[in-house]
Coordinates of C-alpha atoms and ligand atoms in Angstrom, one line a residue:
X1 CA 0.0 0.0 0.0
X2 CA 1.4 3.4 -1.0
X3 CA 1.9 5.7 1.9
X4 CA -0.7 8.4 2.2
X5 CA -0.7 12.0 1.0
X6 CA -1.6 14.6 3.7
X7 CA -3.9 17.4 2.6
X8 CA -4.6 20.1 5.1
X9 CA -7.9 21.9 5.1
X10 CA -9.6 19.4 2.8
X11 CA -13.2 19.7 4.0
X12 CA -14.3 22.0 1.2
X13 CA -13.4 23.6 -2.2
X14 CA -9.9 23.0 -3.6
X15 CA -8.7 20.7 -0.8
X16 CA -11.8 18.6 -1.1
X17 CA -11.4 18.4 -4.9
X18 CA -7.8 17.2 -4.3
X19 CA -9.0 14.6 -1.8
X20 CA -11.6 13.2 -4.2
X21 CA -9.0 13.2 -7.0
X22 CA -6.5 11.0 -5.0
X23 CA -9.3 8.7 -3.7
X24 CA -10.4 8.2 -7.3
X25 CA -6.8 7.2 -8.2
X26 CA -6.7 4.7 -5.3
X27 CA -4.0 6.9 -3.5
X28 CA -4.5 6.8 0.3
X29 CA -5.0 10.2 1.9
X30 CA -5.0 11.8 5.3
X31 CA -6.9 15.1 5.5
X32 CA -7.3 17.7 8.2
X33 CA -10.7 19.4 8.7
X34 CA -11.7 22.2 11.1
X35 CA -15.5 22.2 10.3
X36 CA -17.0 18.8 10.0
X37 CA -18.6 19.4 6.6
X38 CA -20.8 16.6 5.3
X39 CA -18.1 16.0 2.7
X40 CA -15.7 14.9 5.4
X41 CA -18.1 12.1 6.4
X42 CA -18.2 11.0 2.8
X43 CA -14.4 11.1 2.5
X44 CA -14.1 9.0 5.7
X45 CA -16.6 6.4 4.2
X46 CA -14.4 6.3 1.1
X47 CA -11.4 5.4 3.2
X48 CA -9.8 8.7 4.0
X49 CA -8.2 9.2 7.4
X50 CA -9.8 12.5 8.6
X51 CA -8.1 14.3 11.5
X52 CA -9.7 17.3 13.2
X53 CA -7.2 20.2 13.3
X54 CA -7.5 23.9 14.2
X55 CA -4.3 25.6 13.4
X56 CA -5.3 28.9 15.1
X57 CA -3.1 28.1 18.1
X58 CA 0.4 26.6 18.6
X59 CA -1.2 23.9 20.7
X60 CA -3.6 23.1 17.8
X61 CA -0.6 22.6 15.5
X62 CA 1.3 20.4 17.9
X63 CA -1.8 18.4 18.8
X64 CA -2.3 17.7 15.1
X65 CA 1.3 16.6 14.5
X66 CA 1.0 14.2 17.4
X67 CA -2.3 12.8 16.0
X68 CA -0.7 12.5 12.5
X69 CA 2.2 10.4 13.8
X70 CA -0.3 8.1 15.6
X71 CA -1.8 7.3 12.1
X72 CA 1.2 6.8 10.0
X73 CA 5.0 6.6 10.0
X74 CA 5.4 7.4 6.3
X75 CA 4.0 10.1 3.9
X76 CA 4.2 10.3 0.1
X77 CA 3.5 14.1 0.2
X78 CA 2.3 17.0 2.3
X79 CA 0.0 19.5 0.6
X80 CA -0.4 22.6 2.7
X81 CA -3.8 23.9 1.5
X82 CA -5.4 25.1 4.7
X83 CA -5.9 28.9 4.5
X84 CA -7.9 31.9 5.7
X85 CA -8.5 34.7 3.2
X86 CA -9.1 37.4 5.8
X87 CA -8.6 41.1 5.3
X88 CA -8.0 44.3 7.2
X89 CA -11.5 45.6 6.4
X90 CA -13.0 42.7 8.4
X91 CA -10.7 43.1 11.4
X92 CA -10.5 45.8 14.1
X93 CA -7.5 44.1 15.7
X94 CA -4.7 44.2 13.1
X95 CA -2.1 42.6 15.4
X96 CA -4.4 39.6 15.8
X97 CA -5.1 39.4 12.1
X98 CA -1.4 39.5 11.3
X99 CA -0.7 36.8 13.8
X100 CA -3.5 34.6 12.5
X101 CA -2.4 35.0 8.9
X102 CA 1.2 34.2 9.7
X103 CA 0.2 31.2 11.9
X104 CA -2.0 29.5 9.3
X105 CA 0.0 30.3 6.2
X106 CA 3.6 30.2 7.5
X107 CA 4.0 28.8 11.1
X108 CA 1.8 25.8 10.5
X109 CA 3.6 24.6 7.3
X110 CA 7.0 25.5 8.9
X111 CA 6.4 23.3 12.0
X112 CA 4.8 20.4 10.1
X113 CA 7.7 20.5 7.5
X114 CA 10.3 20.4 10.3
X115 CA 8.5 18.0 12.7
X116 CA 7.1 15.6 10.1
X117 CA 10.1 15.4 7.7
X118 CA 10.9 11.9 9.1
X119 CA 7.6 10.6 7.6
X120 CA 8.6 11.9 4.2
X121 CA 12.1 10.5 4.5
X122 CA 10.7 7.1 5.4
X123 CA 8.8 7.2 2.1
X124 CA 11.9 8.2 0.2
X125 CA 13.9 5.4 1.8
X126 CA 11.2 2.8 1.3
X127 CA 10.5 3.7 -2.4
X128 CA 13.9 5.1 -3.4
X129 CA 12.2 8.2 -5.0
X130 CA 11.7 11.7 -3.6
X131 CA 8.8 12.7 -1.5
X132 CA 7.0 16.0 -1.9
X133 CA 6.0 19.1 0.0
X134 CA 3.7 21.5 -1.9
X135 CA 2.7 24.9 -0.6
X136 CA -0.5 26.5 -1.9
X137 CA 0.5 30.2 -2.0
X138 CA -1.1 32.9 -4.1
X139 CA -0.4 35.2 -7.1
X140 CA -0.2 38.2 -4.7
X141 CA 3.1 36.9 -3.5
X142 CA 4.5 38.7 -6.6
X143 CA 2.5 42.0 -6.2
X144 CA 1.3 42.4 -2.6
X145 CA -2.4 43.2 -2.0
X146 CA -3.6 46.5 -0.6
X147 CA -6.9 44.9 0.6
X148 CA -5.3 41.7 2.0
X149 CA -2.0 43.1 3.4
X150 CA -1.4 40.6 6.1
X151 CA -2.7 37.7 4.0
X152 CA -0.3 38.5 1.1
X153 CA 2.7 38.9 3.5
X154 CA 2.0 35.5 5.1
X155 CA 1.7 33.9 1.6
X156 CA 5.0 35.5 0.7
X157 CA 6.5 34.0 3.8
X158 CA 5.2 30.6 2.7
X159 CA 6.8 31.2 -0.7
X160 CA 10.1 31.8 1.0
X161 CA 9.7 28.6 3.0
X162 CA 9.6 26.8 -0.4
X163 CA 13.0 28.1 -1.2
X164 CA 14.5 27.3 2.2
X165 CA 13.0 23.8 2.6
X166 CA 13.8 22.8 -1.0
X167 CA 17.5 23.4 -0.3
X168 CA 17.3 21.9 3.2
X169 CA 15.7 18.6 2.1
X170 CA 17.1 18.0 -1.4
X171 CA 17.5 15.4 -2.9
X172 CA 15.2 13.3 -0.7
X173 CA 12.2 15.7 -0.6
X174 CA 11.1 18.1 -3.3
X175 CA 9.5 21.3 -2.1
X176 CA 7.4 23.5 -4.4
X177 CA 4.6 26.1 -4.5
X178 CA 1.5 26.3 -6.6
X179 CA 0.7 30.1 -6.9
X180 CA -3.0 30.6 -8.0
X181 CA -5.0 33.7 -8.7
X182 CA -8.7 33.2 -9.1
X183 CA -9.5 29.5 -9.2
X184 CA -13.1 29.3 -7.7
X185 CA -15.3 32.1 -6.4
X186 CA -16.9 32.0 -3.0
X187 CA -20.7 31.6 -2.7
X188 CA -21.0 35.1 -1.3
X189 CA -19.2 36.8 -4.2
X190 CA -21.6 39.1 -6.0
X191 CA -21.9 39.7 -9.7
X192 CA -20.0 43.0 -9.6
X193 CA -17.0 41.4 -7.8
X194 CA -17.1 38.4 -10.2
X195 CA -17.1 40.6 -13.3
X196 CA -14.3 42.8 -11.9
X197 CA -12.2 39.8 -10.9
X198 CA -12.6 37.9 -14.3
X199 CA -11.3 41.0 -16.0
X200 CA -8.0 40.8 -14.0
X201 CA -6.6 37.9 -16.1
X202 CA -5.9 37.5 -19.8
X203 CA -8.0 34.3 -19.9
X204 CA -10.9 36.0 -18.1
X205 CA -12.4 32.7 -16.7
X206 CA -13.1 31.1 -13.3
X207 CA -11.0 27.9 -14.2
X208 CA -12.1 25.6 -11.4
X209 CA -10.2 23.1 -9.1
X210 CA -8.9 20.9 -12.0
X211 CA -6.3 23.5 -12.8
X212 CA -4.8 23.0 -9.3
X213 CA -5.1 19.2 -9.5
X214 CA -3.2 19.3 -12.8
X215 CA -0.4 21.4 -11.3
X216 CA 0.0 19.3 -8.3
X217 CA 0.0 16.1 -10.4
X218 CA 2.8 17.7 -12.5
X219 CA 4.9 18.3 -9.4
X220 CA 4.2 14.8 -7.9
X221 CA 5.3 13.1 -11.2
X222 CA 8.4 15.2 -11.6
X223 CA 11.8 13.9 -10.2
X224 CA 13.6 17.2 -11.0
X225 CA 11.4 20.3 -10.2
X226 CA 12.1 21.7 -6.8
X227 CA 12.3 25.1 -5.2
X228 CA 9.9 26.6 -7.7
X229 CA 6.4 28.2 -7.8
X230 CA 4.0 27.0 -10.5
X231 CA 1.8 30.1 -11.4
X232 CA -1.8 29.2 -12.1
X233 CA -3.1 32.7 -12.8
X234 CA -4.5 33.0 -16.4
X235 CA -1.8 35.4 -17.4
X236 CA -2.8 37.9 -14.8
X237 CA 0.7 39.2 -14.6
X238 CA 0.5 40.5 -18.2
X239 CA -2.9 42.3 -17.8
Ligands
NDP301 N1 -10.0 29.8 -4.2 C1 -9.2 30.5 -4.9 O1 -9.6 31.1 -6.0 C2 -7.8 30.7 -4.5 C3 -7.2 29.9 -3.6 N2 -5.9 30.1 -3.2 C4 -5.3 29.2 -2.2 O2 -5.6 27.8 -2.5 C5 -5.9 27.1 -1.3 C6 -7.3 26.5 -1.3 O3 -8.2 27.6 -1.5 P1 -9.7 27.4 -1.1 O4 -10.2 26.1 -1.4 O5 -10.5 28.6 -1.6 O6 -9.6 27.6 0.5 P2 -10.7 27.9 1.6 O7 -10.8 29.3 1.8 O8 -11.9 27.1 1.2 O9 -10.0 27.2 2.9 C7 -9.6 25.9 2.9 C8 -9.8 25.3 4.2 O10 -8.8 25.9 5.2 C9 -9.4 25.6 6.5 N3 -8.9 26.5 7.5 C10 -9.0 27.9 7.5 N4 -8.4 28.3 8.7 C11 -8.0 27.2 9.4 C12 -7.4 27.0 10.7 N5 -7.1 28.0 11.5 N6 -7.2 25.7 11.1 C13 -7.5 24.7 10.3 N7 -8.1 24.8 9.0 C14 -8.3 26.1 8.6 C15 -10.9 25.9 6.3 O11 -11.6 25.2 7.2 P3 -13.2 25.4 7.5 O12 -13.9 24.5 6.5 O13 -13.4 25.0 8.9 O14 -13.5 26.9 7.2 C16 -11.2 25.4 4.8 O15 -11.8 24.2 4.8 C17 -5.6 28.1 -0.1 O16 -4.3 28.0 0.4 C18 -5.8 29.5 -0.8 O17 -5.2 30.5 -0.2 C19 -5.1 31.1 -3.8 C20 -5.6 31.9 -4.7 C21 -7.0 31.7 -5.2
LIG302 N1 -8.1 30.7 1.6 C1 -8.5 31.3 0.5 N2 -7.6 32.1 -0.2 C2 -8.0 32.8 -1.3 C3 -9.3 32.7 -1.8 C4 -10.2 31.9 -1.0 O1 -11.4 31.8 -1.4 N3 -9.8 31.2 0.1 N4 -9.7 33.4 -2.9 C5 -8.9 34.2 -3.5 C6 -9.4 34.9 -4.7 O2 -9.9 34.0 -5.7 C7 -8.4 35.8 -5.5 O3 -7.4 35.0 -6.0 C8 -9.1 36.5 -6.6 O4 -9.9 37.5 -6.2 C9 -7.5 34.4 -3.1 N5 -7.1 33.5 -2.0

């Protein structure tokens, strides 16, 4: 049995699409969820190991890492997907927002990558092929974001972790980012926002989760790409 892939924040949207993709391929998965969406029950029925994790505190991160190691001693890959797209307009306490953004997008991947590397190395030793860490960052790593200042800074920190960890763990573990811009809207996004956002890229579409699945499959099948960010942004950088 192939060791599992860990996907954080897979109870909905892109993480859930990734979980369904790997299950359809017969690839074992371990997911984290914070809210017990109905989709988590279904994933569990389909054989996924589903671990509750709230990464909003240091204890929550360490509790998850302990639980993970009780489930497996080997991992094929870690996909750091869990994220909170929060903004200054929705927060009176900027210090708390900054800490929250840095904890979910940088501190959580940092600690999991350091404290769970042994699981990835066990895979590499067992299979004689590199394991993978993939960080879900964001196009705004390149540009910043005036409306999501702390969010963008935390994703830039995650992008930098890609560079450091790829050098730290090569050649046994490859470490890369996938840097999306619009992939899927949120249910509450109104028509005005949707129209404005679609105009930001050359392709002008809401591409859907398959674009992220394709990018992650590319990285998992490569034996050579490491320390890089795959942009999935519809040519937004040229608009
Ligand atoms: N959707 C898009 O168009 C884009 C997405 N991305 C990136 O791609 C990834 C997936 O995006 P998307 O599917 O929209 O993500 P979501 O906004 O749906 O969040 C993914 C999951 O993260 C979980 N999460 C949030 N905060 C915490 C926390 N403190 N502890 C544990 N889990 C938490 C959420 O749990 P819960 O279900 O409990 O809320 C949610 O299920 C993210 O990293 C995102 O930044 C980047 C650019 C565009
Ligand atoms: N955790 C999340 N991060 C981001 C989301 C999201 O829904 N959840 N959405 C975006 C936008 O699609 C943006 O890329 C385009 O407006 C960014 N990050």
